[in-house]
Coordinates of C-alpha atoms in Angstrom, one line a residue:
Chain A
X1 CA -46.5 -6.8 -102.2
X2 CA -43.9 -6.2 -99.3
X3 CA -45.2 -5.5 -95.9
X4 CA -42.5 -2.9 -95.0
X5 CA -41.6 -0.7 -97.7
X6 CA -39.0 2.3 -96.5
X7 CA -38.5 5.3 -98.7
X8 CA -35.0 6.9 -98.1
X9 CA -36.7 10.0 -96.5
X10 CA -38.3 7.6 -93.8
X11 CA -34.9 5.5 -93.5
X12 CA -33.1 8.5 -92.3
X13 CA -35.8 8.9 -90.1
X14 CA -35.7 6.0 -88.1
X15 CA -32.3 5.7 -88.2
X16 CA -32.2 9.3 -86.4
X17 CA -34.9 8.7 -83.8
X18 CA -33.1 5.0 -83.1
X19 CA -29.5 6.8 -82.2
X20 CA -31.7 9.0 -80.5
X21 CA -33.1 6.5 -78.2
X22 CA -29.4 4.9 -77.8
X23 CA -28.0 8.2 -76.6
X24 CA -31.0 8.7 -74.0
X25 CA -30.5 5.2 -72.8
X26 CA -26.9 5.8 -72.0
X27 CA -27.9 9.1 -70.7
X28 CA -29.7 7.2 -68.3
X29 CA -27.3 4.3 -68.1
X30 CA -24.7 7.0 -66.5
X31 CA -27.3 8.4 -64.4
X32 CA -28.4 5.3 -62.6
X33 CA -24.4 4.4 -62.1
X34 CA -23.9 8.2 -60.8
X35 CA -26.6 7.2 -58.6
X36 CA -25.1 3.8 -57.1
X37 CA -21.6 5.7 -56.9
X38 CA -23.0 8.2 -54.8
X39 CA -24.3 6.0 -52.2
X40 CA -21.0 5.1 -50.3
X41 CA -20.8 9.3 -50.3
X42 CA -24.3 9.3 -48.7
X43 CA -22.9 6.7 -45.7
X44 CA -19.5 8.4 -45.6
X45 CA -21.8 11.4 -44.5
X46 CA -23.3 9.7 -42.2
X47 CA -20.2 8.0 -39.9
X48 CA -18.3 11.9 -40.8
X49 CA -21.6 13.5 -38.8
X50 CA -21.3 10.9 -36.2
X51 CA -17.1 11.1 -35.4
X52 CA -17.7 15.1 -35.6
X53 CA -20.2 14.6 -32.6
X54 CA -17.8 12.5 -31.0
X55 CA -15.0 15.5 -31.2
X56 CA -17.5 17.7 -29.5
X57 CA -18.6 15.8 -26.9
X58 CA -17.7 16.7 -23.1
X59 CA -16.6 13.1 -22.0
X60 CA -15.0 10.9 -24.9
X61 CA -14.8 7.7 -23.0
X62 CA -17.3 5.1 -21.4
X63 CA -15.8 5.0 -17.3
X64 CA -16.2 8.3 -17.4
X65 CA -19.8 8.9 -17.8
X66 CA -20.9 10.2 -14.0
X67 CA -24.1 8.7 -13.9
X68 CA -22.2 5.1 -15.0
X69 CA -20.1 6.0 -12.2
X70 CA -23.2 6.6 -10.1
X71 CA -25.4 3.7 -11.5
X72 CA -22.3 1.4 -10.4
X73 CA -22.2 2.8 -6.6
X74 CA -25.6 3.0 -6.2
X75 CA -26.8 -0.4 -7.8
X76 CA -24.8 -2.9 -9.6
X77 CA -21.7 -2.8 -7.6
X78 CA -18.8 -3.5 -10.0
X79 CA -18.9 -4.6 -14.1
X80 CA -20.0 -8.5 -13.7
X81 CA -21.1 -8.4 -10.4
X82 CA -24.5 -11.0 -9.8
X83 CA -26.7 -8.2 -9.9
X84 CA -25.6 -7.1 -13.6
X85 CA -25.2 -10.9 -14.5
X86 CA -28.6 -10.7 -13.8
X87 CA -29.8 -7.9 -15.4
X88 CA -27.6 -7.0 -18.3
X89 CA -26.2 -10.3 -19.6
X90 CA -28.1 -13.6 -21.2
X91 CA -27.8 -16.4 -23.3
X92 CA -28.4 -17.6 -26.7
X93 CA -30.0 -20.7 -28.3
X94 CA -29.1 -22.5 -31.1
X95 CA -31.2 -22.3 -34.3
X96 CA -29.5 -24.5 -36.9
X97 CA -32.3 -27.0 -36.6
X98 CA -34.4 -24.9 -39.1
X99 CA -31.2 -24.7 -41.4
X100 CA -31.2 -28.5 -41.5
X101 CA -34.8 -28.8 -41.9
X102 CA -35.0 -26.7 -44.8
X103 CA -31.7 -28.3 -46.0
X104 CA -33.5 -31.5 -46.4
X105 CA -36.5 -29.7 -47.9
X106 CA -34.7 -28.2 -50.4
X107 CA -35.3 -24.8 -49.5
X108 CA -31.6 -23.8 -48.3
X109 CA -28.4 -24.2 -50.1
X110 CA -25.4 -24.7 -47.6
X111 CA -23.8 -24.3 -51.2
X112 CA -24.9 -21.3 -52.3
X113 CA -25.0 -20.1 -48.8
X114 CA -20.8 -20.4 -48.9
X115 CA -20.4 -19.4 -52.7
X116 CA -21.9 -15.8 -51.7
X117 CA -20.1 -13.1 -53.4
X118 CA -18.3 -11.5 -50.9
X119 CA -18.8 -7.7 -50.9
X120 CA -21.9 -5.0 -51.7
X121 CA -23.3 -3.6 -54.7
X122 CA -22.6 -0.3 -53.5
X123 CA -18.3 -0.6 -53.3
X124 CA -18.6 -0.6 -57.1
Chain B
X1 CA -50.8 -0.5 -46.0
X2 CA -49.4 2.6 -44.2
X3 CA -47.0 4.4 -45.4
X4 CA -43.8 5.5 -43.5
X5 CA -41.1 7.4 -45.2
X6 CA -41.5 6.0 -48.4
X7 CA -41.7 2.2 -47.0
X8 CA -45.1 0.5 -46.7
X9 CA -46.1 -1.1 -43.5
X10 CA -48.5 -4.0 -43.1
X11 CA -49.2 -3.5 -39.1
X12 CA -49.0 -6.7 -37.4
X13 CA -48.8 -6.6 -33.9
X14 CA -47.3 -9.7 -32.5
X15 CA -48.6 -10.3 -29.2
X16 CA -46.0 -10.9 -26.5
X17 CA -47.1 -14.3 -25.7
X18 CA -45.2 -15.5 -29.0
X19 CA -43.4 -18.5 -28.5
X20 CA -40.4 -17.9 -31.3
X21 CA -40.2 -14.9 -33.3
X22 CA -38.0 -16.7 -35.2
X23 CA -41.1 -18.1 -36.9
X24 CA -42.2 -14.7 -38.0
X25 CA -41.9 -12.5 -41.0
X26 CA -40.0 -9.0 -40.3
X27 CA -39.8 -8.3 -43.8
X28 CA -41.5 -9.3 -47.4
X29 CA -41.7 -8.7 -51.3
X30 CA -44.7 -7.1 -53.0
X31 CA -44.5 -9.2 -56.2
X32 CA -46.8 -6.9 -57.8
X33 CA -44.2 -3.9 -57.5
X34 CA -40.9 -5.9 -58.0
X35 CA -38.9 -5.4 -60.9
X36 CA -36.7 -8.4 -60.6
X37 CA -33.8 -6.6 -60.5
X38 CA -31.8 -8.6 -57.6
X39 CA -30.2 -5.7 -56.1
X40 CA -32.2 -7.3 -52.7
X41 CA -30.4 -10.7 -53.3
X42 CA -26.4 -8.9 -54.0
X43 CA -27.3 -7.5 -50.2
X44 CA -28.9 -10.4 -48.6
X45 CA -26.0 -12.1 -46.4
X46 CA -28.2 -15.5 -45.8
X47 CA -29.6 -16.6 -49.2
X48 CA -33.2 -15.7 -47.8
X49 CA -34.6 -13.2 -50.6
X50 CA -34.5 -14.8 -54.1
X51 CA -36.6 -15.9 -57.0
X52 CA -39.7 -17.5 -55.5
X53 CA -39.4 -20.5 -58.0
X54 CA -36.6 -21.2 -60.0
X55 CA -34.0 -18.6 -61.0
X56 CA -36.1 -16.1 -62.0
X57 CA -39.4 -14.2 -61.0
X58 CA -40.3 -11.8 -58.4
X59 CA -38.3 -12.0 -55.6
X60 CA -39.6 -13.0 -52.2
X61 CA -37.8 -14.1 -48.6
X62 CA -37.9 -18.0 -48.9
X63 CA -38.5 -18.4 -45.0
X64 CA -38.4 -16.5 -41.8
X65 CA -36.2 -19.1 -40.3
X66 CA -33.3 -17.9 -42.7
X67 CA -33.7 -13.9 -42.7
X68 CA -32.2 -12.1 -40.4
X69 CA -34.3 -9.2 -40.8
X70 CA -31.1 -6.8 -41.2
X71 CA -33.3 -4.9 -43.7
X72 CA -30.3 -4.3 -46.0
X73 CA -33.1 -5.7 -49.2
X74 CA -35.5 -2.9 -48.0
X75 CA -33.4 0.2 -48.0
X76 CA -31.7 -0.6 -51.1
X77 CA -34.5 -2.0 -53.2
X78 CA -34.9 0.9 -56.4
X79 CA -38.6 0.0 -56.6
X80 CA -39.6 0.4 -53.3
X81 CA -40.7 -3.2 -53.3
X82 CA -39.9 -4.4 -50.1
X83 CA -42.1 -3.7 -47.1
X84 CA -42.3 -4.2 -43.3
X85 CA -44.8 -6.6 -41.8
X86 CA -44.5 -5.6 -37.8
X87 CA -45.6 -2.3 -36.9
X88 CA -46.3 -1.0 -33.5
X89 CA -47.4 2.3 -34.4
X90 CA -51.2 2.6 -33.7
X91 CA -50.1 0.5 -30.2
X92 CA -47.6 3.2 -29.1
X93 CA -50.2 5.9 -29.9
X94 CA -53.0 4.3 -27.7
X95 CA -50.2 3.8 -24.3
X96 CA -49.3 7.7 -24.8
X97 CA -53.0 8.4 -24.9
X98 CA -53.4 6.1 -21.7
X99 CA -53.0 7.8 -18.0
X100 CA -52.3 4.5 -17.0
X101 CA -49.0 3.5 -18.8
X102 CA -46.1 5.4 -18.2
X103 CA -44.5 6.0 -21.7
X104 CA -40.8 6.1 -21.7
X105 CA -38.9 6.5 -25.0
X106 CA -35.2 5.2 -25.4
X107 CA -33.9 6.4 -28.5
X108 CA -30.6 4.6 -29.9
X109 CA -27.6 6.3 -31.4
X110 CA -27.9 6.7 -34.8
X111 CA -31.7 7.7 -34.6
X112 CA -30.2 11.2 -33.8
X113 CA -28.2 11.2 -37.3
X114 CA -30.9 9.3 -39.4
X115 CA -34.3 11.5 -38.2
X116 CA -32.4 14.6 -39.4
X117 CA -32.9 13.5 -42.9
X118 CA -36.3 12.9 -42.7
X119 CA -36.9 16.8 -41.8
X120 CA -34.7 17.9 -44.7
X121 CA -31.4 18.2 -43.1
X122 CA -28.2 17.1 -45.2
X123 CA -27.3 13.5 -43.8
X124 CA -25.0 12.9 -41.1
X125 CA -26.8 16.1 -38.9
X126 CA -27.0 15.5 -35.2
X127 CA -29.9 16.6 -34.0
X128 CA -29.8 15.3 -30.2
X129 CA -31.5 18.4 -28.3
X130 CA -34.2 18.8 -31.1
X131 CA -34.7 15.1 -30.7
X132 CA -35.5 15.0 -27.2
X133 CA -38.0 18.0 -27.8
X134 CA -40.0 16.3 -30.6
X135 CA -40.1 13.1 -28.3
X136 CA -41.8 15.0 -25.3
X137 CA -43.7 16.9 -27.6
X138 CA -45.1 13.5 -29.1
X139 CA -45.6 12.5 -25.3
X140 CA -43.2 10.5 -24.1
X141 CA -43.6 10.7 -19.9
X142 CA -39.9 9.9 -19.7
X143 CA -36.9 10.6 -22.5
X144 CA -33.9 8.1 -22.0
X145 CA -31.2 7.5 -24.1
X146 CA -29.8 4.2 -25.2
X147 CA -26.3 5.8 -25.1
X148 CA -26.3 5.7 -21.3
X149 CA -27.0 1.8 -21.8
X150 CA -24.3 1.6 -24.8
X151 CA -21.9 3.2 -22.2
X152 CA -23.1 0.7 -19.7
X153 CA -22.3 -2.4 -22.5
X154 CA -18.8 -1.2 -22.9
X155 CA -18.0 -1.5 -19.1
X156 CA -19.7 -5.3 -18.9
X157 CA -18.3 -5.9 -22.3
X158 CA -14.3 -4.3 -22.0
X159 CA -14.5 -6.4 -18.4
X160 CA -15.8 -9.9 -19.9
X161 CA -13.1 -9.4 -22.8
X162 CA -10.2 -8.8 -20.3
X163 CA -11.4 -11.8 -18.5
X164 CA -10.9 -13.7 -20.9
X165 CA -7.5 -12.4 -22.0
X166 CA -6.7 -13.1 -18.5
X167 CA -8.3 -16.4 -18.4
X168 CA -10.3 -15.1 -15.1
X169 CA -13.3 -16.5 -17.5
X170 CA -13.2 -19.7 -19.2
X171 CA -14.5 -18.6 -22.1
X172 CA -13.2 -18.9 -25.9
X173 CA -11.4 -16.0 -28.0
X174 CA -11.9 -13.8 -30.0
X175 CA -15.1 -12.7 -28.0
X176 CA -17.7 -11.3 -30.7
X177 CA -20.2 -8.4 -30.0
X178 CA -23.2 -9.2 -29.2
X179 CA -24.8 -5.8 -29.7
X180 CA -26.8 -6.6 -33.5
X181 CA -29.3 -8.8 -32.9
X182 CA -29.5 -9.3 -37.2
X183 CA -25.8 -10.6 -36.4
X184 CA -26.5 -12.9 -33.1
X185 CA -29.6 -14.6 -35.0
X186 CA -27.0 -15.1 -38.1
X187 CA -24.2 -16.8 -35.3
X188 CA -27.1 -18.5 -34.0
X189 CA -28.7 -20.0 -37.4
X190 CA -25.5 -20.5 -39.4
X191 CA -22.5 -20.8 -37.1
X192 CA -23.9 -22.3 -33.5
X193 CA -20.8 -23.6 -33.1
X194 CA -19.1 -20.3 -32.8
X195 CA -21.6 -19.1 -29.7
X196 CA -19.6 -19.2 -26.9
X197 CA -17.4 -16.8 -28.6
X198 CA -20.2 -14.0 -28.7
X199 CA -20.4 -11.6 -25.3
X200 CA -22.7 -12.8 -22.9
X201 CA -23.8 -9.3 -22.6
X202 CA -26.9 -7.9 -23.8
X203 CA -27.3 -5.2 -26.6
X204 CA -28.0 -1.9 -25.4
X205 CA -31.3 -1.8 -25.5
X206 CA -31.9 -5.1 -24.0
X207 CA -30.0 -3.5 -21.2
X208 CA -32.2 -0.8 -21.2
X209 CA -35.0 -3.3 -20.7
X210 CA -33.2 -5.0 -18.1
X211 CA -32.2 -1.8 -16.5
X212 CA -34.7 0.3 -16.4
X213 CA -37.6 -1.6 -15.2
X214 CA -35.4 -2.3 -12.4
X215 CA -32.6 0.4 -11.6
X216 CA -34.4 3.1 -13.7
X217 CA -37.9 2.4 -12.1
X218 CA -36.6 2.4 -8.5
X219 CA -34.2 5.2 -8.6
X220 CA -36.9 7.3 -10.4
X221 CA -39.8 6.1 -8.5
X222 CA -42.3 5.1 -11.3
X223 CA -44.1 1.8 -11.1
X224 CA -42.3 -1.0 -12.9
X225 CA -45.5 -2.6 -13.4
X226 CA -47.3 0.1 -15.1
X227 CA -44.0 1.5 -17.2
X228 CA -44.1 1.2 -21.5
X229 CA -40.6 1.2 -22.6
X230 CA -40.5 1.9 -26.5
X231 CA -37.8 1.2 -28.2
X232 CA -36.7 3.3 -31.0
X233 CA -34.1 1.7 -32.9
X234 CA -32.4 2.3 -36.8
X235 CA -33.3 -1.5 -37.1
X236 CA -35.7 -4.1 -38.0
X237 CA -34.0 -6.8 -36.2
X238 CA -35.0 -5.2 -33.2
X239 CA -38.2 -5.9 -33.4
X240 CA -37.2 -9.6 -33.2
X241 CA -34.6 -8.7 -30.7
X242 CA -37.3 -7.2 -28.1
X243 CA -39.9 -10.1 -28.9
X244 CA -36.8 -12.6 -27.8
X245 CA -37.8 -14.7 -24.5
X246 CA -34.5 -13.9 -23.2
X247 CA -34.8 -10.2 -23.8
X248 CA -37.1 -8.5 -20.9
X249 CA -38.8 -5.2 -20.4
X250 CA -38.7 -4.1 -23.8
X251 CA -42.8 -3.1 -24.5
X252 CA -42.4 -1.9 -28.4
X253 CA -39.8 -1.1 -30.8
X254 CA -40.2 1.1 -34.0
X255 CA -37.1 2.2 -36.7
X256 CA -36.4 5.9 -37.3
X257 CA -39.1 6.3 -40.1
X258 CA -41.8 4.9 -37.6
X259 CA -40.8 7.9 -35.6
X260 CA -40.5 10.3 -38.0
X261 CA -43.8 9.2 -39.6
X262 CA -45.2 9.8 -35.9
X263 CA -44.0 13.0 -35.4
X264 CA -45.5 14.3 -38.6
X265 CA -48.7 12.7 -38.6
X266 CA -49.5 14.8 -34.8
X267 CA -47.5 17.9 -36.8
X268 CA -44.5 18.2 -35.4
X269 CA -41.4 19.5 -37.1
X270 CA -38.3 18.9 -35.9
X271 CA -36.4 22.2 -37.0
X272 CA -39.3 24.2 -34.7
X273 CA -38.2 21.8 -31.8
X274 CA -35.9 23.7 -28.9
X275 CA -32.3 21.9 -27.7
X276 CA -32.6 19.8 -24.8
X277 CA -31.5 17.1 -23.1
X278 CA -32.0 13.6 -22.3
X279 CA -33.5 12.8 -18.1
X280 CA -30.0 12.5 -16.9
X281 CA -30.4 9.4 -14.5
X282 CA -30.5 7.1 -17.6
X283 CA -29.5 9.6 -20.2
X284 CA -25.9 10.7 -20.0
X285 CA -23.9 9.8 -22.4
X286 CA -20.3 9.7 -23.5
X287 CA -18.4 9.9 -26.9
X288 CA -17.5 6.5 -27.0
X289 CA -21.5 5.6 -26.2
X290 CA -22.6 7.9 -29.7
X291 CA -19.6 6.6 -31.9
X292 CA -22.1 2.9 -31.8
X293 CA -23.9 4.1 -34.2
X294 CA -21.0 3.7 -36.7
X295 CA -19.0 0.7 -38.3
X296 CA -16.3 0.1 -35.6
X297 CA -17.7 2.4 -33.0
X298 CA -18.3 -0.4 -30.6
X299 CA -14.7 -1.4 -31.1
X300 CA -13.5 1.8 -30.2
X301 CA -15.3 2.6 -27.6
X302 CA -14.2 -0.5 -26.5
X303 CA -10.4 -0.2 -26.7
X304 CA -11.0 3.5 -24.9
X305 CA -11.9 1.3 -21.9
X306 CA -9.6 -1.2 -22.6
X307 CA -6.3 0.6 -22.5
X308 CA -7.3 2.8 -19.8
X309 CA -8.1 -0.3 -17.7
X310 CA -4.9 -1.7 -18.4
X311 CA -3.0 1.5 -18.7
X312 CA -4.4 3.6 -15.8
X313 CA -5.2 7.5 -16.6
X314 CA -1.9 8.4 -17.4
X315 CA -1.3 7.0 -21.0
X316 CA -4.7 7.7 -22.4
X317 CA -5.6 6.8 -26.0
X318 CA -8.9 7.9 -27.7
X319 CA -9.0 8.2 -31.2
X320 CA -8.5 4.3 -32.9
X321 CA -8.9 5.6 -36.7
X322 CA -8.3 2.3 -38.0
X323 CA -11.5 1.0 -37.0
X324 CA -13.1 3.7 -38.6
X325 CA -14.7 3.7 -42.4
X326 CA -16.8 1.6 -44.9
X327 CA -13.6 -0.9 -45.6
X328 CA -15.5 -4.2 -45.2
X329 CA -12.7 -5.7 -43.2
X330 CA -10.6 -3.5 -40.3
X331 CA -7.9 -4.0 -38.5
X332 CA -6.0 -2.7 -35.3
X333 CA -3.4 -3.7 -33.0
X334 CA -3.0 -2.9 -29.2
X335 CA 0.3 -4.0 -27.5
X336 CA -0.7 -5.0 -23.7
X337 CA 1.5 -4.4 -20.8
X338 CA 4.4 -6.8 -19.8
X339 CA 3.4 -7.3 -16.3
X340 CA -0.4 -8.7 -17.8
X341 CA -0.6 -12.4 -17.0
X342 CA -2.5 -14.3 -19.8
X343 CA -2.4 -18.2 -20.1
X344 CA 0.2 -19.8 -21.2
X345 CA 1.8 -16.0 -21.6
X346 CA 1.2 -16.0 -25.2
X347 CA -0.7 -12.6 -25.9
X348 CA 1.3 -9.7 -26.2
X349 CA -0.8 -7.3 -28.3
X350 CA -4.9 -7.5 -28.4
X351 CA -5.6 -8.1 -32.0
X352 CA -8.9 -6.7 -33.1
X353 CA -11.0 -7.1 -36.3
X354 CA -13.9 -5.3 -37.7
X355 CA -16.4 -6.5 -39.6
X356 CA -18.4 -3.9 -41.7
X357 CA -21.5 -6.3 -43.0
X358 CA -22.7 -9.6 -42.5
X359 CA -20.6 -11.1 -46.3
X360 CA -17.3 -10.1 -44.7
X361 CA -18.3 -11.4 -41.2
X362 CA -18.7 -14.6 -42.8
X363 CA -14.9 -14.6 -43.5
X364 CA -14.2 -13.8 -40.1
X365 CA -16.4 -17.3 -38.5
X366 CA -15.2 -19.5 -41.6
X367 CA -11.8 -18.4 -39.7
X368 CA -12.8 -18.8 -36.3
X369 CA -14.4 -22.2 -37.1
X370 CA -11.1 -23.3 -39.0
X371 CA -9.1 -22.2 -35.8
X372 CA -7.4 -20.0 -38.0
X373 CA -8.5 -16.6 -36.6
X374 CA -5.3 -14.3 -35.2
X375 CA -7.9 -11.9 -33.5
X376 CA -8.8 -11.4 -29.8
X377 CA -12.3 -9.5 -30.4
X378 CA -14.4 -9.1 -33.2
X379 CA -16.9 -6.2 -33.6
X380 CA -20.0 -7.5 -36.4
X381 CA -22.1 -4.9 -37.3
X382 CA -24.7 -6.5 -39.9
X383 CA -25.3 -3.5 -42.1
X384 CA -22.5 -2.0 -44.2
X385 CA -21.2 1.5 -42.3
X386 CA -22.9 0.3 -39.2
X387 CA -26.5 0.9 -37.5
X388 CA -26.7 4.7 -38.9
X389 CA -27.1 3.1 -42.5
X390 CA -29.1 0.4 -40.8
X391 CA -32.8 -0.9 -42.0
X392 CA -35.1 1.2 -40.1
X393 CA -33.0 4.0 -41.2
X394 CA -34.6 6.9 -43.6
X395 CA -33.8 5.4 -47.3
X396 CA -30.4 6.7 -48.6
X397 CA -31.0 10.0 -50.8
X398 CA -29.4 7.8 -53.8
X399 CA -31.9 5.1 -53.8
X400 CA -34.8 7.1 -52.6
X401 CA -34.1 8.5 -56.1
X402 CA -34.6 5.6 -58.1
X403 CA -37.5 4.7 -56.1
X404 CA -38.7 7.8 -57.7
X405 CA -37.6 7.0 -60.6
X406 CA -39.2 4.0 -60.9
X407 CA -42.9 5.6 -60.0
X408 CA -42.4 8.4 -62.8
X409 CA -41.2 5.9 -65.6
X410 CA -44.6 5.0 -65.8
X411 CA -46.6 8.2 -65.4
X412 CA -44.8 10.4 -66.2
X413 CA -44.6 12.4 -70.0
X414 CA -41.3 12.5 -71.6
X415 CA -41.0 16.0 -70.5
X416 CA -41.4 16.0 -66.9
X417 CA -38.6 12.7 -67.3
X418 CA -35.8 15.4 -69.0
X419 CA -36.8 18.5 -66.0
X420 CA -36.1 15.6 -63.6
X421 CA -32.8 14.3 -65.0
X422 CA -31.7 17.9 -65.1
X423 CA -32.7 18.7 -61.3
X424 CA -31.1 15.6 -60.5
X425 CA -27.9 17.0 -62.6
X426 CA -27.7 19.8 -60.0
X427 CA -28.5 18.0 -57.2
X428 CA -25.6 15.0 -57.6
X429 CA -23.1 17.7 -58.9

């Protein structure tokens, strides 16, 4: 006795539900590459709301700004003067010792680290 | 876990006494939720977030020593997999409600193009007054603005940079930004070679720490001592940023959906919120300070200063479109005066590059470190388009879809799927 036994009524059948399950996957296929497609729209929208801003703004450009002007008169003296070396600049420390570290452990890959793909899923 | 904007929040609160925040987590993978997909690993610039063990599995990030907490994983993951572990939230709430602390908020740039969308307007709205509003409203004590501080970067930053054109400071070219901290933790980690090359000067908002407890506090006549700065920032490397030992006066930091999630939970609606403005002492802004929140705005803003310094009022240029867009890697040219003395006499034009992402900055120090780099100054920005598609910003309509997606695949009936498909139809069209 066979375990699977189609009659040509129920062939058809499954055939037709099977394309129908194709075309609904590619249906979705398309939809979820719409989707990744539209991203780079979404951030274009973004930067376009930001330069518009920009346009409309009273003063465009940094030296400008009265209460820079001000802030320089007042307190700081000039760009790089002690009192804004103090203040508004720093320094930074180096942190490849944790690279190395997990290097040795086998955690890190300096390998795959410089055979990243350059570039983002959402350029397409 | 709370919920902020469709991204899940564990809550720690790191207290400020930690040695290295390096050693923290910023974010992490629920493995219950992940759909091994790897869309976090094509955006992770470090190799940090990858198969737990062996090549495949549920993702994870491997070690906080290698993230950089730029957050690009989180806000692109379509399964809404990836959450936050630092959260000061509950901590802001309790300094508002104390009369002791005077609460000041410093909002960044692109917070005033990324809360928009949280309150149903189409991305890329500027809502600046409104924001201001719902910030009081919340009760904030004082509303600054982190574009006064961004304006105050370009005039430290355009000086060091012709310094060192000029050879006034000893210091190696091409000078990099220093104003992501996801980027300044990657130069530190990966390339510490290349940091004498970054600006000595502080991000904005570590200026605004520096700043205001000092300038601000004085000129306005609060108490230093008793002031909360919160910073509110489209980022989750700022959280590591204001826990940095080197980085002072900066109390708290929370991204744009911490904010939005705020301003909902005490009921507050941004489109009910009046226009108004910023308190102007450390609040004015210019263009060139709101144009950071894009890819290349720094640069820009930049070269504004630049040419006028060299130039003088009368041959003013503004608009630099070449730094502008979502091209990974930009370019521009700006000729510099004969009468300029440089070393040696060598540089005749500033040559600038732009780096939209961390992959393509990579390119940029594998030239630096070769000696190969033709460039002057360098503007990294870790997230592609810049801080307003940053990781603390609301998740991008596109993938906040599949996010959806991926919750109804399982629940819901084959129906409700093909209505969804066809108001998606109409909404993508």
């Amino acid at each position: 006795m066979r375990l699977i036994e189609f009659t040509r009524r129920q062939f058809i059948k499954a055939g037709m539900i099977a394309t129908g399950g194709l075309l609904m996957g590619l249906k979705a296929t398309n939809k979820a590459y719409a989707a990744i497609k539209s991203l780079a729209d979404y951030m274009k929208d973004r930067l376009k709301g930001i330069y518009k801003h920009d346009r409309e703004m009273e003063i465009r450009c940094s030296q400008d700004n009265p209460m820079i002007k001000y802030a320089y008169k007042k307190f700081f003296g000039h760009p790089m003067s002690d009192l804004s070396e103090k203040l508004l600049h720093t320094e930074y420390q180096d942190r490849s010792a944790i690279v190395k570290k997990l290097e040795q452990e086998g955690i890190f890959s300096r390998k795959a680290f410089d055979s990243l793909k350059i570039g983002y899923p959402f350029e397409g | 876990m709370r919920v902020c904007e469709g991204v899940q929040y564990q809550g720690i609160v790191p207290s400020s006494k930690v040695t290295d925040p390096a050693d923290l987590f910023f974010v992490q993978v629920d493995k219950s939720k992940c759909i091994e997909c790897g869309t976090c690993s094509e955006y992770c610039p470090t190799t940090a977030i990858r198969p737990s063990n062996g090549d495949d599995g549920p993702r994870e990030v491997v070690h906080p020593g290698l993230c950089v907490a730029c957050g690009q994983c989180l806000t692109h993951c379509p399964a809404g997999a990836i959450y936050e572990t630092v959260c000061y939230v509950d901590e802001i709430f309790a300094a508002i409600d104390d009369p002791n602390k005077y609460t000041v908020a410093v909002p960044a740039p692109a917070i005033r193009y990324g809360l928009s969308e949280c309150f149903g307007y189409p991305p890329g709205t500027c809502t600046y007054g409104k924001m201001v509003t719902a910030l009081r409203r919340l009760g904030f004590d004082k509303v600054w603005d982190n574009e006064f501080t961004a304006d105050l970067t370009i005039m430290e930053e355009g000086t060091e940079l012709l310094k060192r054109v000029t050879g006034e400071l000893e210091r190696p070219l091409p000078q990099f930004t220093s104003c992501c901290p996801a980027w300044v933790k990657y130069c530190e980690t990966f390339y510490p070679d290349l940091i004498p090359h970054i600006s000595s000067c502080k991000s904005p908002i570590g200026m605004a720490g520096g700043a205001g407890k000092v300038y601000g506090a004085k000129e306005a006549g609060i108490d230093a001592s008793r002031m909360y700065l919160v910073s509110i920032m489209p980022c989750i490397a700022k959280k590591f940023e204001g826990l940095r030992p080197e980085i002072t006066g900066i109390d708290a930091t929370i991204t744009t959906r911490e904010l939005a999630y705020m301003l909902k939970s005490k009921g507050i609606d941004l489109k009910d919120c009046h226009e108004d403005k910023a308190d102007p002492l450390m609040g004015t802004s210019s263009g060139a300070a709101t144009i950071f929140a894009a890819t290349g705005g720094v640069m820009e803003a930049a070269l504004r200063f630049a040419v006028w310094k060299l130039y003088g009022e009368k041959k003013r240029v503004i608009d630099f479109k070449a730094v502008r867009g979502l091209k990974g890697i930009k370019e521009a040219t700006v000729r510099l005066p004969h009468t300029l003395k440089t070393p040696h006499g060598k540089i005749r034009e500033l040559r600038v590059a732009v780096a939209s992402g961390l992959k393509y900055a990579k390119v940029l120090c594998d030239q630096v470190r070769a000696g190969k780099s033709p460039y002057h100054f360098i503007e990294v920005m870790a997230c592609p388009g810049g801080c307003v598609c940053g990781g603390g910003e609301p998740i991008l309509p596109g993938v906040r879809e599949a996010m959806e997606r991926a919750l109804k695949r399982w629940y819901g009936s084959l129906k409700k799927r093909l209505q969804y498909y066809e108001s998606n139809k109409l909404l993508n069209a």
